[in-house]
Short mmCIF file of C-alpha atoms and ligand atoms in Angstrom, two decimals:
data_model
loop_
_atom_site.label_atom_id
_atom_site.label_comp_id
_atom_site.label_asym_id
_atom_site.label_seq_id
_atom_site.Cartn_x
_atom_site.Cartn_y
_atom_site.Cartn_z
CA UNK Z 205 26.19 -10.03 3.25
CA UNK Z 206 24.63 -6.10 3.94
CA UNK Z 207 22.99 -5.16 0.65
CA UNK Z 208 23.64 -1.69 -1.04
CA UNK Z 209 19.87 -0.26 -1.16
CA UNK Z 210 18.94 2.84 -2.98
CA UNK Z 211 16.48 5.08 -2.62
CA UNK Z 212 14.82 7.15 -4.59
CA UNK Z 213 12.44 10.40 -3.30
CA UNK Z 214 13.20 11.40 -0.03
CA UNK Z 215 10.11 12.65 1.55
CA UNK Z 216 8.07 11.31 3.80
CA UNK Z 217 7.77 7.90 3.15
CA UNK Z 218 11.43 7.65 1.57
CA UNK Z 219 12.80 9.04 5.39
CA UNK Z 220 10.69 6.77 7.50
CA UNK Z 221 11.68 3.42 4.84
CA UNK Z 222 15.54 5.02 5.50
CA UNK Z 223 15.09 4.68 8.99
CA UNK Z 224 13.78 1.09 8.93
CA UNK Z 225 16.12 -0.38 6.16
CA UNK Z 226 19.19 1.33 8.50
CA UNK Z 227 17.91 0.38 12.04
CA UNK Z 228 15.41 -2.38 12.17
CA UNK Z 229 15.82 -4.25 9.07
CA UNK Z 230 18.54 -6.76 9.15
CA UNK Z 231 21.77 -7.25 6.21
CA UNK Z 232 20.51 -4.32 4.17
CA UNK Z 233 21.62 -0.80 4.56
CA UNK Z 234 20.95 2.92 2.24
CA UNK Z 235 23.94 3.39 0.65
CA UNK Z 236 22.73 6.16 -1.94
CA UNK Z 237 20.01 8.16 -2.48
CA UNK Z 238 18.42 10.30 -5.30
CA UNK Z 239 15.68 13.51 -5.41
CA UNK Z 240 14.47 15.81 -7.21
CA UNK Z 241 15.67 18.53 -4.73
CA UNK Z 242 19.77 18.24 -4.81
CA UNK Z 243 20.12 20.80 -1.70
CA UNK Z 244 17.84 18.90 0.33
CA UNK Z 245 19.57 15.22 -1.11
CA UNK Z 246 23.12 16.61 -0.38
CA UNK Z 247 22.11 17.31 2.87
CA UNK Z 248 20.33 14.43 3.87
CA UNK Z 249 23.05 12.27 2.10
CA UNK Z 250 25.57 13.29 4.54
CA UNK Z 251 23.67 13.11 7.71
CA UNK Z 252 22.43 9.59 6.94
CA UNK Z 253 25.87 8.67 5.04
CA UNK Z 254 25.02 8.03 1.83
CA UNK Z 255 25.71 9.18 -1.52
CA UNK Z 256 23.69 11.77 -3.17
CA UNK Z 257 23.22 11.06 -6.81
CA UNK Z 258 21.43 13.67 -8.38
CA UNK Z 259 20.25 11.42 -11.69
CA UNK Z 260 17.44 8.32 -10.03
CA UNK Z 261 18.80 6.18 -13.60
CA UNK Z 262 22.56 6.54 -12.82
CA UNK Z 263 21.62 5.55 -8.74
CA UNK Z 264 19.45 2.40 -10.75
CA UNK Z 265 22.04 1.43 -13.10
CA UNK Z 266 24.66 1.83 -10.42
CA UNK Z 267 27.27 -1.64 -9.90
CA UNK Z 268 26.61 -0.42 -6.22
CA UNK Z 269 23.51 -1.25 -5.51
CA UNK Z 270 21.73 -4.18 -4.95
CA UNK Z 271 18.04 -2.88 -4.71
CA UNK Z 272 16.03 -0.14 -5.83
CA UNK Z 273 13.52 1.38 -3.29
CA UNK Z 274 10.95 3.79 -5.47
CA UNK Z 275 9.28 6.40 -3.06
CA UNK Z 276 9.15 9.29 -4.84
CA UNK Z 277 5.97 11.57 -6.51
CA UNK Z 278 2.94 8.74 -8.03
CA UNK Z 279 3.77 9.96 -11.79
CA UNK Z 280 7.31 8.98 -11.88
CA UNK Z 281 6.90 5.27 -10.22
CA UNK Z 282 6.62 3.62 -13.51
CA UNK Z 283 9.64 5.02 -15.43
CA UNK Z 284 11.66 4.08 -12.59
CA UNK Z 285 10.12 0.57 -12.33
CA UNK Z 286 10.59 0.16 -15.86
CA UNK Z 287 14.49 1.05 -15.71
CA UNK Z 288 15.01 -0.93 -12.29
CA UNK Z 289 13.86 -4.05 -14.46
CA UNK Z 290 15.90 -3.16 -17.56
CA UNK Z 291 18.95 -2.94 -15.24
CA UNK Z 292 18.02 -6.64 -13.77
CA UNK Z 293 18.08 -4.96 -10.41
CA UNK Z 294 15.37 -5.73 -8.13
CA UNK Z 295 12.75 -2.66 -7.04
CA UNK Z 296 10.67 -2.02 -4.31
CA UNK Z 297 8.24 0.45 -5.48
CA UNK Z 298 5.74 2.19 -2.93
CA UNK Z 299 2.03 1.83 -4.09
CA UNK Z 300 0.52 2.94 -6.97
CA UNK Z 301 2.75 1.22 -9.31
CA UNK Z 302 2.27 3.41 -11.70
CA UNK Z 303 -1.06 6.00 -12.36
CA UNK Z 304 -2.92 4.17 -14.27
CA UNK Z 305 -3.64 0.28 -14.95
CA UNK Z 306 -1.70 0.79 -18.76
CA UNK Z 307 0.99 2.08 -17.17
CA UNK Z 308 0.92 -1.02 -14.57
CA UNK Z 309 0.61 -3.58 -17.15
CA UNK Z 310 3.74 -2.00 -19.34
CA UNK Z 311 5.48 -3.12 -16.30
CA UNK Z 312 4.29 -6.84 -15.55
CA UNK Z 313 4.70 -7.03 -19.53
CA UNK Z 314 8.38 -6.22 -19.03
CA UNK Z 315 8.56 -8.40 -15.89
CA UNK Z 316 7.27 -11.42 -17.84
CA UNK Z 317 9.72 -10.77 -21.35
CA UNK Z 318 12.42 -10.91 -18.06
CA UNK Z 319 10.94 -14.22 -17.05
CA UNK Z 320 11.48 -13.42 -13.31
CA UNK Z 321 9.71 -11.21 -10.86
CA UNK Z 322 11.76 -8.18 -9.56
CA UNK Z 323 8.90 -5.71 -8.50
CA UNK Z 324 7.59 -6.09 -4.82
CA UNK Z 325 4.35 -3.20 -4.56
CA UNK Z 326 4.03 -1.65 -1.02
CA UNK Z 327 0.83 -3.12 0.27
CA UNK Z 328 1.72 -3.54 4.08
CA UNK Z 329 -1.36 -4.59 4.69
CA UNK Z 330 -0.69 -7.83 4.26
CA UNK Z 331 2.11 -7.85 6.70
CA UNK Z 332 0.15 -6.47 9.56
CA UNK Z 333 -0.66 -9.00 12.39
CA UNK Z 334 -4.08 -8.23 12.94
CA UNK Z 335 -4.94 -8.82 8.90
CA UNK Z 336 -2.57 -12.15 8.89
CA UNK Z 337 -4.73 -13.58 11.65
CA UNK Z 338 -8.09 -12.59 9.91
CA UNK Z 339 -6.65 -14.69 6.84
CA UNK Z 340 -5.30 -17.65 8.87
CA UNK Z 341 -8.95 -18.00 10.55
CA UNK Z 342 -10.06 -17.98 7.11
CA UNK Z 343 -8.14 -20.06 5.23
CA UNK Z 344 -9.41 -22.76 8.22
CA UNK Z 345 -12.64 -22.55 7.17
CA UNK Z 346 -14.62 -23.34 10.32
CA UNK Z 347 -16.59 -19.79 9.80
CA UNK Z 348 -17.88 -20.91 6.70
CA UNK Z 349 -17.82 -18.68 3.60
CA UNK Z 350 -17.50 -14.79 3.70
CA UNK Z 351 -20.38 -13.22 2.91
CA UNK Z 352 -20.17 -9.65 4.14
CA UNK Z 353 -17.22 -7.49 4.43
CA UNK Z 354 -17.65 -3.91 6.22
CA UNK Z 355 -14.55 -1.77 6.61
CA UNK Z 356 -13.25 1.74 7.63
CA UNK Z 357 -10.60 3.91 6.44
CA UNK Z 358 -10.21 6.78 8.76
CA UNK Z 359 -7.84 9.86 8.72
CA UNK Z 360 -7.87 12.58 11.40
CA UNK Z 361 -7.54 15.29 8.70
CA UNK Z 362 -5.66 15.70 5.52
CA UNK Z 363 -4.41 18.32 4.13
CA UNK Z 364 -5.31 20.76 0.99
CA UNK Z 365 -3.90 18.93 -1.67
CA UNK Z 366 -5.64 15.91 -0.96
CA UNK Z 367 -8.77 15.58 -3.53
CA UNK Z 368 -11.40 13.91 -4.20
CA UNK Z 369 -10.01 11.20 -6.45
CA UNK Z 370 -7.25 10.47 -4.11
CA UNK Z 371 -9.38 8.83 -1.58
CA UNK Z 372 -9.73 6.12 -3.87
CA UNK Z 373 -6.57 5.84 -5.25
CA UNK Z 374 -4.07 6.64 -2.76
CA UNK Z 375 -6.45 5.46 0.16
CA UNK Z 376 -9.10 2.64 -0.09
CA UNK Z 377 -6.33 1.27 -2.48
CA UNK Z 378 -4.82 -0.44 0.74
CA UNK Z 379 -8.25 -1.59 1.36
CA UNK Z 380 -8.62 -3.42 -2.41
CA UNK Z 381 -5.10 -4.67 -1.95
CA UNK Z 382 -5.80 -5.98 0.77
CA UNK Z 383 -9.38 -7.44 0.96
CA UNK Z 384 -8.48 -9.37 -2.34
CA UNK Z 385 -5.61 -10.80 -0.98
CA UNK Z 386 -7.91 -11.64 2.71
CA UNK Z 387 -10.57 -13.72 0.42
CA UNK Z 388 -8.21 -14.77 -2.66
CA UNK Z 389 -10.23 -13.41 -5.58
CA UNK Z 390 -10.66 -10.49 -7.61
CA UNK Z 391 -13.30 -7.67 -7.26
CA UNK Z 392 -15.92 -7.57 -10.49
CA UNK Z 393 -18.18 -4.41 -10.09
CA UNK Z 394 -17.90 -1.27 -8.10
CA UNK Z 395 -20.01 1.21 -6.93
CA UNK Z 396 -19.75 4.45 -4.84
CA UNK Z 397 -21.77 6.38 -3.19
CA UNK Z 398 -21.79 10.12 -2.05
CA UNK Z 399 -23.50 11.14 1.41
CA UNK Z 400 -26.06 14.08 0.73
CA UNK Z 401 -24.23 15.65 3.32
CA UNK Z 402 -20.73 15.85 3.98
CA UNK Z 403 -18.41 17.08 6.84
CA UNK Z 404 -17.98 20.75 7.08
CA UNK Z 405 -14.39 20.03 8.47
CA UNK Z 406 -13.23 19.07 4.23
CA UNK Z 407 -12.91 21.59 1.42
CA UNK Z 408 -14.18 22.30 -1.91
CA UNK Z 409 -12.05 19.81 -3.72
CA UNK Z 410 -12.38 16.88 -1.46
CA UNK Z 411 -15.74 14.95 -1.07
CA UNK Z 412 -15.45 13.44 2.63
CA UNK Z 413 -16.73 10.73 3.66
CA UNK Z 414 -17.07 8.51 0.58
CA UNK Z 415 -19.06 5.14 0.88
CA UNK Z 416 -17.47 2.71 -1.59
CA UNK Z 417 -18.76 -0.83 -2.39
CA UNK Z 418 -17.21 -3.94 -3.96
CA UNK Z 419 -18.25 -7.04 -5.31
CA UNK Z 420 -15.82 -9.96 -5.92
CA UNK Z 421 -16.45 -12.61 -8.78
CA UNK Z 422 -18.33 -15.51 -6.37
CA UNK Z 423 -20.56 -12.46 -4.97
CA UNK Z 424 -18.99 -11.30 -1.51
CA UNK Z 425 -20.58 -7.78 -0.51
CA UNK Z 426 -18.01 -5.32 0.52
CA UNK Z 427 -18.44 -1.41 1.80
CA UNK Z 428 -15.70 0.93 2.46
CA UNK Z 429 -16.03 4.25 3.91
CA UNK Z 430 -13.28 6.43 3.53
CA UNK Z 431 -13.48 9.52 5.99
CA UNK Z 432 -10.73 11.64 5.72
CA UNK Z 433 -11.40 14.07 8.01
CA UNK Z 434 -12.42 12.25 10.70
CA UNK Z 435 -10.84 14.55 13.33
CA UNK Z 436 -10.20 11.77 16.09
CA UNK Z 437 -7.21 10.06 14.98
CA UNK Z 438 -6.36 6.93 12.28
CA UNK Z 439 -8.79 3.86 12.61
CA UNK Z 440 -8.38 0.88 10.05
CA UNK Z 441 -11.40 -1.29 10.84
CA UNK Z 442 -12.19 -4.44 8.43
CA UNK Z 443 -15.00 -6.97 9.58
CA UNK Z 444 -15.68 -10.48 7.59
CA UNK Z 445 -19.15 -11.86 8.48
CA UNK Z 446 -19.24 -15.91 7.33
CA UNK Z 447 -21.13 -18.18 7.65
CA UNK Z 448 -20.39 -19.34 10.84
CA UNK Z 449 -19.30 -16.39 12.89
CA UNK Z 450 -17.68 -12.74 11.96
CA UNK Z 451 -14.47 -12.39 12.37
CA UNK Z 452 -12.74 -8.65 12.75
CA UNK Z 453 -9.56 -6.35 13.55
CA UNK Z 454 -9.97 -5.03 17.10
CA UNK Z 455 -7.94 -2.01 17.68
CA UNK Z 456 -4.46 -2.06 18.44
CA UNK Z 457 -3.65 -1.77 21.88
CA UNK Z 458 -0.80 1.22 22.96
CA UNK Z 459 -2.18 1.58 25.51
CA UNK Z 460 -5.26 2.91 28.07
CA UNK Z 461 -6.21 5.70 30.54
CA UNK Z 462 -8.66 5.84 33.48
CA UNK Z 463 -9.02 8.92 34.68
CA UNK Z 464 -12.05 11.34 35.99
CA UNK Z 465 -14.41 8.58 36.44
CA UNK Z 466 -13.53 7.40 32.57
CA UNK Z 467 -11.19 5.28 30.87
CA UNK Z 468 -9.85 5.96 27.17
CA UNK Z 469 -8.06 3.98 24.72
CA UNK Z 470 -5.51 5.61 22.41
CA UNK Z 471 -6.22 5.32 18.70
CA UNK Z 472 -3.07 5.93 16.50
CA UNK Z 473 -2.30 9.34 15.67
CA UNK Z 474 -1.45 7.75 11.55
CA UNK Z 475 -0.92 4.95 9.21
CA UNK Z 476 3.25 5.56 10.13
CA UNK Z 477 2.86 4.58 13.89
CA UNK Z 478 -0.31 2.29 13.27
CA UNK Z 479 1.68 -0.40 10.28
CA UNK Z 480 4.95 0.59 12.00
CA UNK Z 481 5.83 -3.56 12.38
CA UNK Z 482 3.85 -4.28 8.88
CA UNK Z 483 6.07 -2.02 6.95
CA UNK Z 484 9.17 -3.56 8.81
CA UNK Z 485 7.99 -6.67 7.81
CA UNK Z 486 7.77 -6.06 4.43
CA UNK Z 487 10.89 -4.59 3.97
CA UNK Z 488 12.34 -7.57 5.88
CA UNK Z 489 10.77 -10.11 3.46
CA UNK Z 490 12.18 -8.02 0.31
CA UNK Z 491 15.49 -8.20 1.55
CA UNK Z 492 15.65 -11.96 1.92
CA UNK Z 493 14.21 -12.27 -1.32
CA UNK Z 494 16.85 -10.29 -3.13
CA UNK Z 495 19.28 -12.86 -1.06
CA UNK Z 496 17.24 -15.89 -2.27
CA UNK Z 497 16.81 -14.44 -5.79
CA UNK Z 498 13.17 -14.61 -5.25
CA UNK Z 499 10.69 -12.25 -4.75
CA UNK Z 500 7.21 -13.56 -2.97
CA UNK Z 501 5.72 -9.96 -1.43
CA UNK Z 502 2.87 -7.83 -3.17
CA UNK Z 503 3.88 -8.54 -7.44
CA UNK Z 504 3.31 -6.39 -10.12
CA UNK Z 505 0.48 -8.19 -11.20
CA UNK Z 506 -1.30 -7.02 -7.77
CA UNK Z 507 -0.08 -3.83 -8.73
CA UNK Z 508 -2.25 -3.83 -11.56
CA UNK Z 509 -5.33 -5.64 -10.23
CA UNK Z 510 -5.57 -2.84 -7.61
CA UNK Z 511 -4.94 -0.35 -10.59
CA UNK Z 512 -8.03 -1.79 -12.30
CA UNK Z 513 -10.58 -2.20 -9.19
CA UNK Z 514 -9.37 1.64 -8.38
CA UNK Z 515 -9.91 3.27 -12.13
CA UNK Z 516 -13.56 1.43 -11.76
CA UNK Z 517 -14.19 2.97 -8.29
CA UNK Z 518 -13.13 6.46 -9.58
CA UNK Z 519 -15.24 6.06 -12.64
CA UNK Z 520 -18.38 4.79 -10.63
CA UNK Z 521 -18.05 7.49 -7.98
CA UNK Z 522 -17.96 10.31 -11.27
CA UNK Z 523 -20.88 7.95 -13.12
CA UNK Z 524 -22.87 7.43 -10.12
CA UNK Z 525 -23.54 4.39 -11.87
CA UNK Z 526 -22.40 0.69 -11.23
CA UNK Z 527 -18.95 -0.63 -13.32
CA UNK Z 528 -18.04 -3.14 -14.23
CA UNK Z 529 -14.07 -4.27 -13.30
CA UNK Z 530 -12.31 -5.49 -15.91
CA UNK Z 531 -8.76 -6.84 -16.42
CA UNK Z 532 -6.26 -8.87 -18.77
CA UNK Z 533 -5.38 -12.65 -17.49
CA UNK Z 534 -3.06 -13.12 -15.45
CA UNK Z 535 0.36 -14.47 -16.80
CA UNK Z 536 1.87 -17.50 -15.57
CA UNK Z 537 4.68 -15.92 -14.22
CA UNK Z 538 2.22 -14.51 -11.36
CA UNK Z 539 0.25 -17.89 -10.42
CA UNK Z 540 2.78 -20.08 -8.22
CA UNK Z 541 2.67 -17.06 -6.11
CA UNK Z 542 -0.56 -16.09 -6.19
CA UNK Z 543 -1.89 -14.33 -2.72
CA UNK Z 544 1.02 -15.58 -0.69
P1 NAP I 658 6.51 13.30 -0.45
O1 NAP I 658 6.73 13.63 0.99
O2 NAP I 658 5.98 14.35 -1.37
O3 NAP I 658 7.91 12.73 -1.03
C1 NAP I 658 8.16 12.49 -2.38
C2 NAP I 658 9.60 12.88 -2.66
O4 NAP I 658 9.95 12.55 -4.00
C3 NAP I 658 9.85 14.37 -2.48
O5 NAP I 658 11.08 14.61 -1.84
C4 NAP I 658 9.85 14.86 -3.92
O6 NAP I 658 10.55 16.08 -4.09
C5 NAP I 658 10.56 13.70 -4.58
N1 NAP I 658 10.40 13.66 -6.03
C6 NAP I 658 9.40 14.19 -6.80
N2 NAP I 658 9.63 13.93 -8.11
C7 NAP I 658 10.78 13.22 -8.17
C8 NAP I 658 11.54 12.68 -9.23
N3 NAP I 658 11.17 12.83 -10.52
N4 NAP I 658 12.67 11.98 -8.94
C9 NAP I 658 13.08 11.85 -7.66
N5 NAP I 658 12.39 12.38 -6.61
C10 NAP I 658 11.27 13.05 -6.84
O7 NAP I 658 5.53 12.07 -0.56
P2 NAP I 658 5.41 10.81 0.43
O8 NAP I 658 4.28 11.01 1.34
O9 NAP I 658 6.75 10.52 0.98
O10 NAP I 658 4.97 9.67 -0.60
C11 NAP I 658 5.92 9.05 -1.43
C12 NAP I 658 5.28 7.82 -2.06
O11 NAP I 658 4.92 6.91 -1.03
C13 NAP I 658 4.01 8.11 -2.84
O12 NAP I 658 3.99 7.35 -4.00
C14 NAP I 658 2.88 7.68 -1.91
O13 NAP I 658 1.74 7.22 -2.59
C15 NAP I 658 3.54 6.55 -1.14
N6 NAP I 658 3.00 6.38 0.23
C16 NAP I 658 2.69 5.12 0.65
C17 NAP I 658 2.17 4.93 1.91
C18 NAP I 658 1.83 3.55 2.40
O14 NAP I 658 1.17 3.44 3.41
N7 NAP I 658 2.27 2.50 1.75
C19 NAP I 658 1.97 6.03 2.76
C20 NAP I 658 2.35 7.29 2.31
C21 NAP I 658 2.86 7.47 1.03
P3 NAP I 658 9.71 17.47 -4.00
O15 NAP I 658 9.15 17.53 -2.63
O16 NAP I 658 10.74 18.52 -4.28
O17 NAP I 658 8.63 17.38 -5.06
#
């Protein structure tokens, strides 16, 4: 059986999730689609073949579809979580689940008075070969414990509406999602630091490059550095040193050049072309578990963990003071599945 997706906010990320769920994903296909912008939804509609419907809760409460995929603007993800799960339709909603960790919890509160989970949060991360081989090395345990975690988040540029805040919340946030889920616990202070100097290629809202650090509850060390403006192309780095050995994410491969006596390696031009097969993936485990009735990708409640960790970053970073992380218990709807 194909199932009837929707999808609602048709920008960037909405277009390239079309193009997946239509050409790469299998028994799922777009059949509607909702936006803010009706001229630009009409005519997208059409050339894609799917209905327009102007209203995102008339495309949710629609008989017609099977599953709700949220990629519109941050501030509306929550409303439309919230009505996905009073419809009992399952909703794929791209990260942040909602602004901020109140707004998250509303939603694994209504999740739980449903008694089954219907949210899957778009932390591809997890899906991406290079991290799922970090975690199976691991979860062996021949390197010992992790002691030491040292990571990169790099951007070749950004553009003027990125801020300062947003390199916390819209970017390391893959990294907390993530790095939890690698060493299966939850982060308990946070600290960030600003460089005394920073890159004359930002602008006056956007502190570039940001050096953020974590600690998780049995006292792993973890820095991030965030450097959005990078200028020489996308590089996710994450490094684990254990006990026993270190164990990292080399770069992908496309693909190299030797030329005038030197020899180059491409680095991705953006997160789009570098998690290309991680986002497939996760749309690819979402679909089966609408067909099994059981969702088992990124839940709600990770929604909210990485809604916590990132308010304490943001609030560190403006402090310039240690915080302390701090967050509800988990319910027991979230445990059997916890970091899957
Ligand atoms: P975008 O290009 O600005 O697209 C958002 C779309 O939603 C726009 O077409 C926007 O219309 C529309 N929209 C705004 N308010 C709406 C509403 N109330 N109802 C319906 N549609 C509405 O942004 P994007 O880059 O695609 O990002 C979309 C989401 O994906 C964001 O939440 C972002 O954080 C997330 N994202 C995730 C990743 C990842 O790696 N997982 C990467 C990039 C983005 P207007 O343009 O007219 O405002």
């Amino acid at each position: 059986m194909e199932l009837r997706i929707g999808v609602i906010g048709i920008g960037a990320m909405g277009r390239d999730h079309v193009d997946r769920i239509n050409n790469r994903v299998n028994d799922a296909r777009v059949t509607a689609i909702s936006d803010i912008n009706q001229e630009e939804g009409l005519k997208y509609g059409a050339e894609i073949g799917a209905e327009f419907i102007s209203n995102a809760e008339d495309l949710i409460a629609s008989d017609e579809i099977d599953g709700v995929v949220i990629t519109s603007w941050d501030p509306t993800h929550e409303e439309y979580v919230l009505e996905a799960i009073k419809n009992n339709k399952y909703v794929f909603c791209e990260k942040p689940l909602s602004v901020d960790s109140a707004g998250c919890m509303n939603i694994v509160n209504a999740e739980v008075e449903k008694g089954e989970r219907l949210v899957q949060v778009g932390f591809m991360r997890r899906f991406d070969r290079g991290y799922e081989d970090i975690k199976k090395e691991l979860d062996k345990g021949q390197l010992g414990e992790p002691l030491l975690l040292h990571c990169t988040h790099r951007n070749a540029e950004v553009d003027s509406k990125y801020d300062t805040p947003m390199a916390v919340e819209n970017t390391a946030v893959h990294e907390v999602d993530a790095l939890r889920w690698l060493l299966q616990e939850d982060f308990v202070q946070a600290e960030v630091i600003l460089p005394k100097k920073q890159t004359t290629n930002t602008h006056a809202n956007l502190h570039d490059p940001q050096f953020m650090l974590l600690q998780t509850e049995s006292g792993v060390c973890i820095d991030i550095e965030v450097f959005v403006n990078c200028k020489f192309g996308y590089d996710i780095n994450c490094k684990v040193v254990c006990e026993n050995g270190e164990i990292g994410l080399t770069n992908p491969t496309y693909y190299s050049i030797k030329t005038e006596n030197k020899d180059y390696k491409r680095v991705p031009s953006d997160w789009k072309e570098r998690f290309i097969e991680a986002y497939d993936k996760e749309f690819q485990l979402w679909v089966e578990g609408i067909k099994q009735q059981r969702i088992t990708g990124p839940s709600a409640w990770d929604g909210y963990m990485a809604s916590v960790t990132t308010t304490a970053l943001s609030l560190a970073r403006d402090t310039g003071e240690k915080t302390t992380i701090n967050f509800e218990e988990m319910p027991n709807l979230y445990k059997q599945e916890q970091f899957v």
